[in-house]
Every structure is written in C-alpha cells, then in structure tokens.
Coordinates of C-alpha atoms and ligand atoms in Angstrom, one line a residue:
M1 CA 146.2 115.1 62.9
P2 CA 148.9 117.4 61.6
D3 CA 151.7 118.3 64.0
E4 CA 150.8 122.0 64.2
S5 CA 147.4 121.2 65.8
P6 CA 147.3 122.5 69.4
A7 CA 148.0 120.3 72.3
V8 CA 144.8 118.9 74.0
I9 CA 144.2 118.6 77.7
F10 CA 141.1 116.3 78.1
V11 CA 139.5 116.5 81.5
L12 CA 137.2 113.6 82.3
F13 CA 134.8 114.5 85.1
G14 CA 133.3 111.3 86.5
A15 CA 136.4 109.4 85.6
T16 CA 135.8 106.6 88.1
G17 CA 132.2 106.0 86.9
D18 CA 130.4 103.4 84.8
L19 CA 130.3 105.3 81.5
A20 CA 133.9 106.3 81.8
K21 CA 135.2 102.7 82.2
R22 CA 132.9 101.2 79.6
M23 CA 132.9 103.8 76.9
V24 CA 134.9 107.0 77.3
L25 CA 138.3 105.6 78.5
P26 CA 138.4 102.8 75.9
S27 CA 137.4 105.2 73.2
F28 CA 140.1 107.7 74.2
Y29 CA 142.6 104.9 74.1
E30 CA 141.3 103.8 70.7
L31 CA 142.0 107.3 69.4
A32 CA 145.5 107.2 70.8
V33 CA 146.3 103.9 69.2
E34 CA 144.8 105.0 65.9
N35 CA 147.0 108.1 66.0
L36 CA 144.0 110.4 66.0
L37 CA 145.1 112.4 69.0
P38 CA 147.3 115.5 68.5
R39 CA 151.0 115.1 68.9
S40 CA 150.8 116.5 72.5
W41 CA 148.0 115.6 74.8
A42 CA 147.1 114.8 78.4
L43 CA 144.2 113.1 80.0
I44 CA 143.2 114.1 83.5
G45 CA 140.7 112.1 85.4
N46 CA 138.6 114.0 88.0
G47 CA 136.7 112.6 91.0
R48 CA 135.8 113.5 94.6
G49 CA 138.2 111.0 96.1
H50 CA 142.0 111.0 95.8
R51 CA 143.9 108.6 93.7
S52 CA 147.5 108.7 92.5
D53 CA 148.2 108.9 88.8
D54 CA 149.4 105.3 88.9
E55 CA 146.1 104.2 90.6
F56 CA 144.2 105.9 87.8
R57 CA 146.4 104.4 85.1
D58 CA 145.7 100.9 86.6
H59 CA 141.9 101.7 86.6
I60 CA 142.1 102.5 82.9
K61 CA 144.2 99.4 82.1
N62 CA 141.6 97.3 83.9
S63 CA 138.7 99.0 82.1
L64 CA 140.4 98.4 78.7
T65 CA 140.9 94.7 79.6
E66 CA 137.3 94.3 80.7
F67 CA 135.5 96.4 78.1
A68 CA 137.8 96.5 75.1
A69 CA 141.0 94.4 74.8
A70 CA 144.1 94.2 77.0
P71 CA 146.5 96.9 75.7
D72 CA 149.7 96.1 73.9
D73 CA 152.6 96.8 76.3
D74 CA 154.5 99.4 74.2
Q75 CA 151.3 101.3 73.2
W76 CA 150.2 101.3 76.9
E77 CA 153.5 102.7 78.1
T78 CA 153.3 105.6 75.7
F79 CA 149.7 106.2 76.6
A80 CA 150.0 106.0 80.4
K81 CA 152.7 108.7 80.5
N82 CA 150.1 111.2 79.5
V83 CA 147.5 110.2 82.1
H84 CA 147.0 112.1 85.4
F85 CA 144.4 112.2 88.2
A86 CA 143.1 115.4 90.0
G87 CA 141.1 114.5 93.0
G88 CA 139.3 116.4 95.7
G89 CA 136.2 117.1 93.7
F90 CA 135.4 120.3 91.9
T91 CA 133.0 122.9 93.2
V92 CA 132.6 126.6 93.0
D93 CA 133.9 126.9 96.6
D94 CA 136.6 124.3 96.3
P95 CA 138.1 123.3 93.0
G96 CA 140.3 120.5 94.5
D97 CA 143.5 119.6 92.7
L98 CA 142.3 120.2 89.2
P99 CA 143.5 123.8 88.5
S100 CA 147.0 123.2 89.6
V101 CA 147.3 119.9 87.6
I102 CA 146.0 121.8 84.5
D103 CA 148.5 124.6 85.1
D104 CA 151.4 122.2 85.4
L105 CA 150.4 120.4 82.2
R106 CA 150.0 123.7 80.3
E107 CA 153.5 124.5 81.2
K108 CA 154.8 121.1 80.3
L109 CA 152.9 120.9 77.0
G110 CA 153.8 124.6 76.0
G111 CA 152.4 126.5 73.1
S112 CA 148.6 126.7 72.6
V113 CA 146.5 124.2 74.5
Q114 CA 142.9 123.3 73.8
L115 CA 141.0 122.4 77.0
V116 CA 138.2 119.8 76.6
H117 CA 135.9 119.0 79.5
Y118 CA 133.9 115.8 79.3
I119 CA 131.1 115.8 81.9
A120 CA 130.4 112.0 82.5
L121 CA 128.6 112.7 85.8
P122 CA 125.0 112.1 87.0
P123 CA 122.8 114.6 85.2
T124 CA 121.7 116.2 88.5
T125 CA 125.3 117.6 88.9
F126 CA 125.7 119.2 85.4
I127 CA 124.7 122.7 86.6
D128 CA 127.1 122.7 89.6
Y129 CA 130.1 121.5 87.5
T130 CA 129.3 124.1 84.8
E131 CA 129.2 126.9 87.3
A132 CA 132.5 125.7 88.8
L133 CA 134.2 125.7 85.4
G134 CA 133.1 129.3 85.0
A135 CA 134.1 130.3 88.6
H136 CA 137.6 128.8 88.2
Q137 CA 138.3 130.4 84.7
L138 CA 138.4 127.0 83.0
A139 CA 135.7 127.8 80.5
T140 CA 137.4 130.4 78.4
D141 CA 138.0 129.0 74.8
A142 CA 137.4 125.4 76.2
R143 CA 135.1 122.8 74.7
V144 CA 132.7 121.1 76.9
V145 CA 130.9 117.7 76.3
Y146 CA 127.7 116.9 78.2
E147 CA 126.5 113.4 78.5
K148 CA 122.8 112.6 78.1
P149 CA 120.2 113.3 79.2
F150 CA 120.5 117.0 78.8
G151 CA 117.8 117.8 81.4
T152 CA 115.4 115.4 82.9
S153 CA 112.2 117.4 82.4
P154 CA 111.1 120.4 80.4
D155 CA 111.8 122.7 83.4
K156 CA 115.1 121.1 84.2
F157 CA 116.2 121.4 80.6
R158 CA 115.5 125.1 80.6
E159 CA 117.4 125.6 83.9
L160 CA 120.4 123.7 82.6
D161 CA 120.3 125.5 79.2
V162 CA 120.4 128.9 80.9
A163 CA 123.2 127.8 83.3
V164 CA 125.3 126.5 80.4
H165 CA 124.9 129.6 78.3
K166 CA 126.0 131.8 81.3
V167 CA 129.3 130.1 81.1
F168 CA 129.8 128.9 77.6
D169 CA 129.1 130.1 74.1
E170 CA 126.9 127.6 72.2
K171 CA 129.9 127.0 69.8
Q172 CA 131.9 125.6 72.7
V173 CA 129.1 123.1 73.7
Y174 CA 128.9 119.4 72.6
R175 CA 125.8 117.5 73.8
I176 CA 126.5 113.9 73.0
D177 CA 124.0 111.3 71.8
H178 CA 126.0 108.3 70.8
F179 CA 123.3 106.9 68.5
L180 CA 124.3 109.8 66.2
G181 CA 127.9 108.5 66.1
K182 CA 126.9 105.1 64.8
E183 CA 128.0 104.3 61.2
S184 CA 124.5 103.3 60.1
T185 CA 122.9 106.4 61.5
Q186 CA 125.2 108.5 59.4
N187 CA 124.3 106.4 56.4
L188 CA 120.7 107.5 56.9
H189 CA 121.7 110.8 55.3
V190 CA 124.6 109.6 53.1
L191 CA 122.8 106.7 51.5
R192 CA 119.7 108.9 51.0
F193 CA 121.5 112.0 49.5
A194 CA 124.2 110.1 47.5
N195 CA 121.8 107.8 45.7
G196 CA 119.0 109.3 43.5
M197 CA 117.2 106.0 43.6
V198 CA 116.8 106.3 47.4
S199 CA 116.3 110.1 47.7
G200 CA 113.4 109.9 45.2
V201 CA 111.4 107.6 47.4
W202 CA 112.2 109.1 50.8
N203 CA 108.7 110.6 51.3
R204 CA 105.1 109.9 52.2
E205 CA 104.2 109.1 48.6
H206 CA 106.3 105.9 48.8
V207 CA 106.8 105.2 52.5
E208 CA 103.9 103.6 54.5
Q209 CA 105.6 103.9 57.9
V210 CA 109.0 104.3 59.6
Q211 CA 109.9 102.0 62.4
I212 CA 112.7 102.7 64.9
D213 CA 113.0 99.5 66.9
V214 CA 115.6 99.1 69.7
P215 CA 114.6 96.0 71.8
E216 CA 117.2 94.9 74.4
T217 CA 117.7 91.6 76.2
L218 CA 119.6 93.4 78.9
D219 CA 118.2 93.9 82.4
I220 CA 118.8 96.9 84.6
D221 CA 120.4 95.2 87.6
D222 CA 123.7 97.1 87.5
R223 CA 122.0 100.5 87.1
A224 CA 118.9 100.0 89.3
E225 CA 119.0 103.4 91.0
F226 CA 119.6 105.3 87.8
Y227 CA 117.0 103.3 85.9
D228 CA 114.2 103.6 88.4
A229 CA 114.7 107.4 88.5
T230 CA 114.8 107.6 84.7
G231 CA 112.8 104.8 82.8
A232 CA 112.8 103.8 79.2
F233 CA 111.2 106.9 77.9
L234 CA 113.9 109.3 79.1
D235 CA 116.7 106.9 78.9
M236 CA 116.1 106.0 75.2
V237 CA 113.2 107.7 73.5
V238 CA 113.6 111.5 74.2
T239 CA 117.3 111.0 73.6
H240 CA 118.4 108.4 71.0
L241 CA 115.2 107.5 69.3
F242 CA 114.1 111.1 68.7
Q243 CA 117.5 112.0 67.3
V244 CA 117.4 109.0 64.9
A245 CA 113.8 109.9 63.9
A246 CA 115.1 113.4 63.1
E247 CA 117.9 111.9 61.0
V248 CA 115.2 110.1 58.9
A249 CA 112.8 113.0 58.8
M250 CA 115.1 115.9 58.0
E251 CA 114.9 117.9 54.8
P252 CA 118.0 117.9 52.6
P253 CA 120.6 120.1 54.3
V254 CA 122.2 122.9 52.2
S255 CA 125.5 120.9 52.4
L256 CA 126.9 118.1 54.6
A257 CA 129.0 120.8 56.5
A258 CA 128.6 120.6 60.3
D259 CA 126.3 123.6 60.7
D260 CA 124.0 122.7 57.8
L261 CA 123.6 119.0 58.8
Q262 CA 123.0 120.0 62.4
E263 CA 120.5 122.6 61.3
A264 CA 118.5 120.2 59.1
R265 CA 118.4 117.5 61.8
E266 CA 117.5 119.8 64.8
S267 CA 115.0 121.9 63.0
V268 CA 112.8 119.0 61.9
I269 CA 112.2 118.2 65.5
G270 CA 110.1 121.4 65.6
A271 CA 107.7 119.5 63.3
F272 CA 107.3 116.5 65.6
R273 CA 103.7 116.6 67.0
P274 CA 103.5 116.3 70.8
L275 CA 102.9 112.7 71.7
D276 CA 99.4 111.6 72.5
P277 CA 99.4 109.3 75.5
A278 CA 96.6 107.3 73.8
E279 CA 99.2 106.3 71.2
V280 CA 101.8 105.1 73.7
V281 CA 102.2 101.8 75.4
Y282 CA 104.3 101.5 78.6
G283 CA 105.4 98.1 79.9
Q284 CA 107.2 96.8 82.9
Y285 CA 108.8 93.3 82.9
E286 CA 107.7 90.9 85.6
G287 CA 110.3 90.7 88.3
Y288 CA 111.5 94.3 87.9
R289 CA 110.2 95.3 91.3
D290 CA 112.1 92.4 92.9
T291 CA 115.4 93.9 91.8
E292 CA 117.6 95.2 94.6
G293 CA 117.3 99.0 94.7
I294 CA 113.9 99.1 93.0
A295 CA 110.8 100.1 95.1
A296 CA 108.3 97.3 95.6
D297 CA 105.6 99.5 94.1
S298 CA 107.6 101.1 91.3
T299 CA 105.5 102.1 88.3
R300 CA 108.6 102.9 86.3
E301 CA 108.4 101.8 82.6
T302 CA 111.0 99.4 81.2
F303 CA 109.3 99.3 77.8
V304 CA 107.9 102.0 75.5
A305 CA 106.2 101.8 72.2
A306 CA 104.9 105.1 70.7
R307 CA 103.5 106.5 67.5
L308 CA 105.1 109.8 66.5
W309 CA 103.8 112.1 63.7
V310 CA 106.0 114.5 61.8
D311 CA 104.0 117.3 60.4
T312 CA 106.0 118.2 57.3
D313 CA 104.9 118.0 53.7
R314 CA 107.3 115.1 53.3
W315 CA 106.0 113.0 56.2
R316 CA 102.4 114.1 57.0
D317 CA 100.3 111.1 58.0
V318 CA 103.2 108.6 57.9
P319 CA 103.5 107.1 61.4
F320 CA 106.9 106.8 62.9
I321 CA 106.6 103.9 65.3
L322 CA 109.2 103.8 68.0
R323 CA 109.8 100.8 70.4
T324 CA 112.4 100.0 73.0
G325 CA 112.6 98.0 76.2
K326 CA 114.7 95.9 78.5
M327 CA 114.5 92.2 79.1
L328 CA 112.9 91.5 75.7
D329 CA 113.3 88.4 73.5
H330 CA 116.0 89.8 71.3
S331 CA 118.3 92.8 70.9
A332 CA 118.3 94.9 67.8
Q333 CA 118.8 98.5 66.7
R334 CA 117.0 98.9 63.5
V335 CA 115.5 101.8 61.5
S336 CA 113.1 100.5 58.8
L337 CA 111.3 102.3 56.0
V338 CA 108.4 100.2 55.1
F339 CA 107.3 101.0 51.5
R340 CA 103.8 101.2 50.2
R341 CA 102.5 98.3 48.1
P342 CA 101.9 98.9 44.4
V343 CA 98.4 100.5 44.0
D344 CA 97.9 99.4 40.4
G345 CA 99.5 96.9 38.0
P346 CA 99.3 93.1 37.7
I347 CA 100.5 92.1 41.2
T348 CA 98.2 93.1 44.1
D349 CA 98.8 90.5 46.8
V350 CA 102.2 91.8 48.0
P351 CA 102.7 91.4 51.7
A352 CA 102.5 94.6 53.9
D353 CA 106.2 94.2 54.7
G354 CA 107.2 93.1 51.2
T355 CA 109.5 96.1 50.5
V356 CA 111.6 97.3 53.4
L357 CA 114.8 99.3 53.6
T358 CA 116.5 98.7 57.0
F359 CA 119.5 100.4 58.6
D360 CA 120.9 98.1 61.3
L361 CA 122.6 100.4 63.8
K362 CA 124.2 97.7 66.0
G363 CA 127.9 97.0 66.0
D364 CA 129.6 97.8 62.7
G365 CA 126.1 98.3 61.1
S366 CA 124.6 97.2 57.9
I367 CA 122.0 98.3 55.3
D368 CA 119.5 95.7 54.4
M369 CA 116.8 95.5 51.8
T370 CA 113.8 93.2 51.8
M371 CA 112.0 92.8 48.5
T372 CA 109.1 90.8 47.1
V373 CA 110.3 88.3 44.5
K374 CA 108.9 85.3 42.7
E375 CA 109.1 82.0 44.6
P376 CA 111.5 79.8 42.7
G377 CA 109.9 77.0 40.6
S378 CA 106.8 76.7 38.6
G379 CA 103.8 79.0 39.3
T380 CA 103.7 82.7 40.2
A381 CA 103.7 82.5 44.0
L382 CA 105.5 85.4 45.8
S383 CA 108.2 85.2 48.3
T384 CA 110.5 87.7 50.1
G385 CA 114.3 88.0 49.6
H386 CA 116.9 89.9 51.5
L387 CA 120.0 91.8 50.5
S388 CA 122.6 93.0 53.0
L389 CA 125.4 95.4 52.8
P390 CA 127.6 95.0 56.0
L391 CA 129.3 98.4 56.6
D392 CA 132.5 96.8 57.9
S393 CA 132.9 95.4 54.3
V394 CA 133.2 99.0 53.2
A395 CA 135.7 100.4 55.7
D396 CA 136.8 99.9 59.3
G397 CA 134.8 102.4 61.4
L398 CA 135.5 103.9 64.8
S399 CA 133.2 103.0 67.6
P400 CA 130.5 105.6 68.2
Y401 CA 132.1 107.2 71.2
S402 CA 135.5 107.3 69.5
R403 CA 134.0 108.9 66.5
L404 CA 132.2 111.5 68.6
I405 CA 135.2 112.3 70.8
N406 CA 137.3 112.6 67.7
D407 CA 134.8 115.1 66.4
V408 CA 135.1 117.1 69.6
L409 CA 138.8 117.2 69.2
R410 CA 138.5 118.4 65.6
G411 CA 135.8 120.9 66.5
D412 CA 133.1 119.3 64.4
R413 CA 129.6 119.7 66.0
S414 CA 127.5 118.1 63.2
L415 CA 126.6 115.0 65.2
F416 CA 125.8 116.8 68.4
T417 CA 122.4 118.1 69.5
R418 CA 121.3 121.7 69.7
P419 CA 119.3 123.5 72.4
D420 CA 116.5 124.5 70.0
G421 CA 116.0 120.9 68.9
L422 CA 116.1 119.7 72.5
A423 CA 113.6 122.4 73.5
H424 CA 111.2 120.9 71.0
V425 CA 112.0 117.4 72.2
W426 CA 110.7 118.4 75.6
E427 CA 107.6 119.9 74.1
V428 CA 106.9 116.7 72.3
A429 CA 107.5 114.7 75.5
A430 CA 105.5 117.0 77.8
P431 CA 101.9 115.5 77.3
L432 CA 103.3 112.0 78.1
L433 CA 105.3 113.1 81.1
A434 CA 102.2 114.9 82.4
N435 CA 99.9 111.9 81.8
P436 CA 101.9 108.7 81.5
P437 CA 99.9 105.5 80.8
A438 CA 100.1 102.8 83.4
P439 CA 102.7 100.2 82.5
Q440 CA 101.4 96.9 81.3
S441 CA 103.2 93.9 82.7
Y442 CA 105.2 91.6 80.3
A443 CA 107.0 88.3 80.7
P444 CA 110.8 88.6 80.7
H445 CA 112.3 87.6 77.3
S446 CA 109.0 88.1 75.5
S447 CA 108.2 90.7 72.8
G448 CA 106.6 93.1 75.4
P449 CA 103.0 94.0 76.0
A450 CA 100.6 92.7 73.3
A451 CA 99.1 96.2 72.9
A452 CA 102.4 97.4 71.4
A453 CA 102.0 95.0 68.5
E454 CA 98.8 96.9 67.5
L455 CA 100.7 100.2 67.1
A456 CA 102.6 98.8 64.1
G457 CA 99.3 98.0 62.3
S458 CA 99.2 95.5 59.4
C459 CA 103.0 95.6 58.8
G460 CA 103.8 94.3 62.3
W461 CA 107.2 95.0 63.7
V462 CA 109.5 94.2 60.8
S463 CA 112.5 93.3 62.9
A464 CA 110.6 90.8 65.1
Ligands
NDP501 N1 126.5 104.2 82.3 C1 125.9 104.1 81.0 O1 125.8 103.1 80.4 C2 125.5 105.4 80.4 C3 125.6 106.6 81.0 N2 125.3 107.8 80.4 C4 125.3 109.1 81.1 O2 126.7 109.3 81.5 C5 126.7 110.0 82.7 C6 127.5 109.2 83.8 O3 126.8 108.0 84.0 P1 127.5 106.9 84.9 O4 128.9 106.8 84.6 O5 126.6 105.7 84.7 O6 127.3 107.5 86.3 P2 127.9 107.0 87.7 O7 126.8 106.9 88.7 O8 128.8 105.9 87.6 O9 128.7 108.4 88.2 C7 129.9 108.8 87.5 C8 130.9 109.3 88.6 O10 130.3 110.6 89.0 C9 130.7 110.8 90.4 N3 129.5 111.1 91.1 C10 128.5 110.4 91.4 N4 127.5 111.0 92.1 C11 128.0 112.3 92.2 C12 127.5 113.5 92.8 N5 126.3 113.5 93.4 N6 128.3 114.6 92.7 C13 129.5 114.6 92.1 N7 130.0 113.5 91.5 C14 129.3 112.4 91.6 C15 131.4 109.5 90.9 O11 132.8 109.7 90.9 P3 133.6 110.0 92.2 O12 132.9 109.2 93.3 O13 135.0 109.6 91.9 O14 133.5 111.5 92.4 C16 131.0 108.5 89.8 O15 132.0 107.5 89.7 C17 125.2 110.2 83.1 O16 124.8 111.5 82.6 C18 124.5 109.1 82.3 O17 123.2 109.4 82.0 C19 124.9 107.8 79.0 C20 124.9 106.6 78.3 C21 125.1 105.3 78.9
LIG502 O1 122.4 105.2 76.3 C1 122.0 104.1 76.4 O2 122.2 103.2 75.4 C2 122.3 101.8 75.6 C3 122.2 101.2 74.3 O3 123.1 101.6 73.4 P1 124.4 100.8 72.9 O4 124.7 101.4 71.6 O5 125.5 101.1 73.9 O6 124.0 99.3 72.9 C4 121.2 101.4 76.6 O7 121.3 100.0 76.9 C5 121.2 102.2 77.9 O8 120.1 101.9 78.7 C6 121.2 103.7 77.6 O9 121.4 104.4 78.8

C-alpha cells in the first residue's frame, strides 16, 4: 500500500472468541507480515472483560502459534507495538473503554484515520453493537464487517438489515462470506470469462448438472451450543453454498469492477427457485445427541443435500445439487460442472460423469478436468483421465480471510454479499425453514443418508 494511504484503526469486536483466534487474528498478522497494511495502523481488541494490552498481545501470539505458525521475533515485536485492548464491553448505555482508546490512537496516528469495525460476535448481538456504534459516533465514515450468518431467519434478516441501514450507508458495509475469498471460487468467474473455450459451454446446452459438494469429517464437539441452534442448513447452505452457486450461475458482469461483479452475483440469486422440501434430505449422525451440550431429543440436521433450480435462460432445468455435512467419510470442497454426453456421433457409451470440470476450493485450490479417453492398448474400450492445475503453482495466494480483510482495507466490496441478494436467499430458504424434513440417521464416517445419493441421479456424487 502506498505511504499516503490513511492510517487504519481496526477494531475487533469478539476479540477473545473462537473465530478471532482461528481466523481473524492470524489473517491480520499475515497482512502485516506481507506488508499489506498501511504504514500506520492499530488493532484494538474489544470484549466484555478487562485485559491489559500485554495480555491481549499474549493471546494473539498463542493464537498464531496454535492456528498459523509461531511468529518470527522481530516481526512480532513490530506488530505487537500496534496492538491494544479496550475492555468493559460496548453498549448504547455504556461504551466501556473503547472510545477513549480510539481517541488516544487517533491523536497518536495523526492525519486522516480510517476506522474499520469487525463484528466477530454471536449473530444475536449484531443489532445491539450496530446501535452502539451509532450512539457513540463511531459509525461516521467507518467501514463495518459483519460475520455470517447475517440474520438467522427471514424476519431476523429484515430486522438486522433495517437496524444496519439506520446507522450505516450500504457502501460502508461488508458482509463476509469466506467462501467468496477462496482462490478457486474467484476462478469460477476468471476461468470462465478469460477462456472462450470455457465460456462457450457454461450453459444448459452443455451442462447436465452442477454439484456443490462440501462434506466434512469434522464433528461439532467444540461448537455444540452454536451448532445445535444453527444446523447445517443455516451454517453452510444459505451462506456459503448459495453464494458459490451464485458465482456459477451469474450472467457475465459488465466488467470485473467491484460493483459489477457484486451486481452479477447477487442479482442471479433472485432467480433461485424457493426450495421444495421434497427435494431436500436432512441427516443427523448417530451419536450427535450424546454430545455434551446437545439436547437428548435434538432434531437438528448435521447433513443437508438439496436440489436447487436456477430459473434463468442459461440454467433452466439444470439441477444444482448441494451437499454438506459433518462427520462424513471424507472432507472436500468441490464445485463440479458435469457435462452432457454426446448425443450423436460414433461414441455413445460415455459414462454419465465422463466429462467434468471441477473447482477444488480447499486449501490453495485447484482446477481439475475429468475426460473420457481411450483405454491404452488394443481395442476401443473407454477410460477416464484427469488433469489438474494446482493454483499454488500459478501464484502464492492469501488465505480467504486475509484476502477479504485486505479487500475491506482497500475498500473493495466485490466479494461481499448484498442485502438484495440476501433477501432472496431467505425467500429461497423459507419453504424449508417452515417445513423441514425429519433428519435421517447416518453412521459417523459414512457418506450420509442413502436418500441423498438419489438426488444426484445417474451421475452420482462426482467427488465421492
Ligand atoms: N467459530 C467459527 O468457526 C466461525 C464463526 N463464524 C461467525 O463468527 C462470529 C463469532 O463466532 P465465534 O467466535 O465462534 O463466537 P464466540 O461464541 O466465540 O463469541 C465471540 C466473542 O463474543 C463475545 N460474546 C459472546 N457472547 C456474547 C454476548 N451475548 N454479548 C456480547 N458479547 C458476547 C465473547 O467475548 P467476551 O466474553 O470477551 O466479551 C466471545 O469471546 C459468529 O457470527 C459466527 O457465526 C463464522 C465462520 C466460522
Ligand atoms: O463457516 C464455516 O465454514 C467451515 C468450513 O470452511 P473452511 O473453509 O474453514 O474449511 C465449517 O466447518 C463451519 O461449520 C462453518 O461455520
């Protein structure tokens, strides 16, 4: 960043929490080490309790050691000098220590200062903290980042949206969905629009179905209370999987400028058909109810598979099959376009999953192609072959959270969600929330309920 960029004061609400230690703090440190922060900056952690600056610095150092890598001594010294803690909570009636810590830092940093508020708090508190930011004049010209989920039901979404816009202008708001920050997710539009060979086949004429498949081997033991109140559908589908589906389904944006890209992605969500509960399978892994903190009669889903339809000329009648769940037999984050088999010509016995373009979103990401080829040797038997382009072979990328926080600092909103898109998300979700199917039990470390396999039809789940 050039030297003339304004100083940044980054206020992390929920600084003592799980997300902060696993993602936000290590990412902020990564930006510092990569020289992607402005020349002058300060990080303020906020919480209800009191901690000294040094205690908070130790907390960050431990988080880095546990979730990233132990910091280099010199780099850590430079970083730690800019870190502060403002305790005592933050409410409309009592702002605690935060305003005075910000005032001191404004004076110390001098010149123009960009305030960035990162709300890494339980979603039930988003409205209170938003109102407090307004009440204590900390919203003017600031940027604010909301963690997901932005709302927990159609009504709660609307309430939150109104509360946020009473305090902030839409241009100040960054609703984060870290799946949009993944390298491979961004290649869904770059590969498509930069390669005529790909853009020409990105439609219903050539694509039989789209699969967005995010199985996880993880359990929920560390987050039992959050998970039992949330479930797989809200935790993963209305958030990450819908945004990724929109990345696949969008029409070409006017340009890749932030507003155009965001407009293309968010507006196609308006064409998602409300989910039909008959096309959704819920599952719960055996043993879930024995977890500490989970009610013995919980019907919370730990697995979802759903068929989504996108009613545009490009995608009409092409199923988008979404799947995610905990305690499954493998972990993956794959978006696959399964291509139609040739309808005429000399080769008719091509397997249903014989031509598949896959974007692997996990880690550094890769783009993979499965193609039907001739089995080596005599005869004309068919086989399938795979090509893989690991994205770390192209360039070193930032982790998704670092990438998105960097975008906030640069004022680029292209990879953040918009309220019109989210309003549609909740309309799509509403029939299922009103009438959820009973979860079917599945064995831990299996592929989930058998009924989910049927949703994928003759192709099967291509990442299985
Ligand atoms: N954890 C994860 O893996 C992910 C989390 N998220 C989202 O990030 C946000 C934060 O999640 P996470 O860090 O897990 O949450 P935590 O439950 O760890 O809460 C974060 C912090 O918020 C403060 N807090 C807790 N309850 C309240 C309350 N009722 N009022 C005010 N402050 C409170 C606590 O800090 P103190 O006691 O110091 O005040 C706590 O350390 C959520 O919106 C979540 O959905 C998104 C993706 C992944
Ligand atoms: O937001 C969430 O995402 C993670 C999976 O994403 P990853 O990229 O961090 O692996 C998921 O495990 C978690 O339940 C969910 O809250």
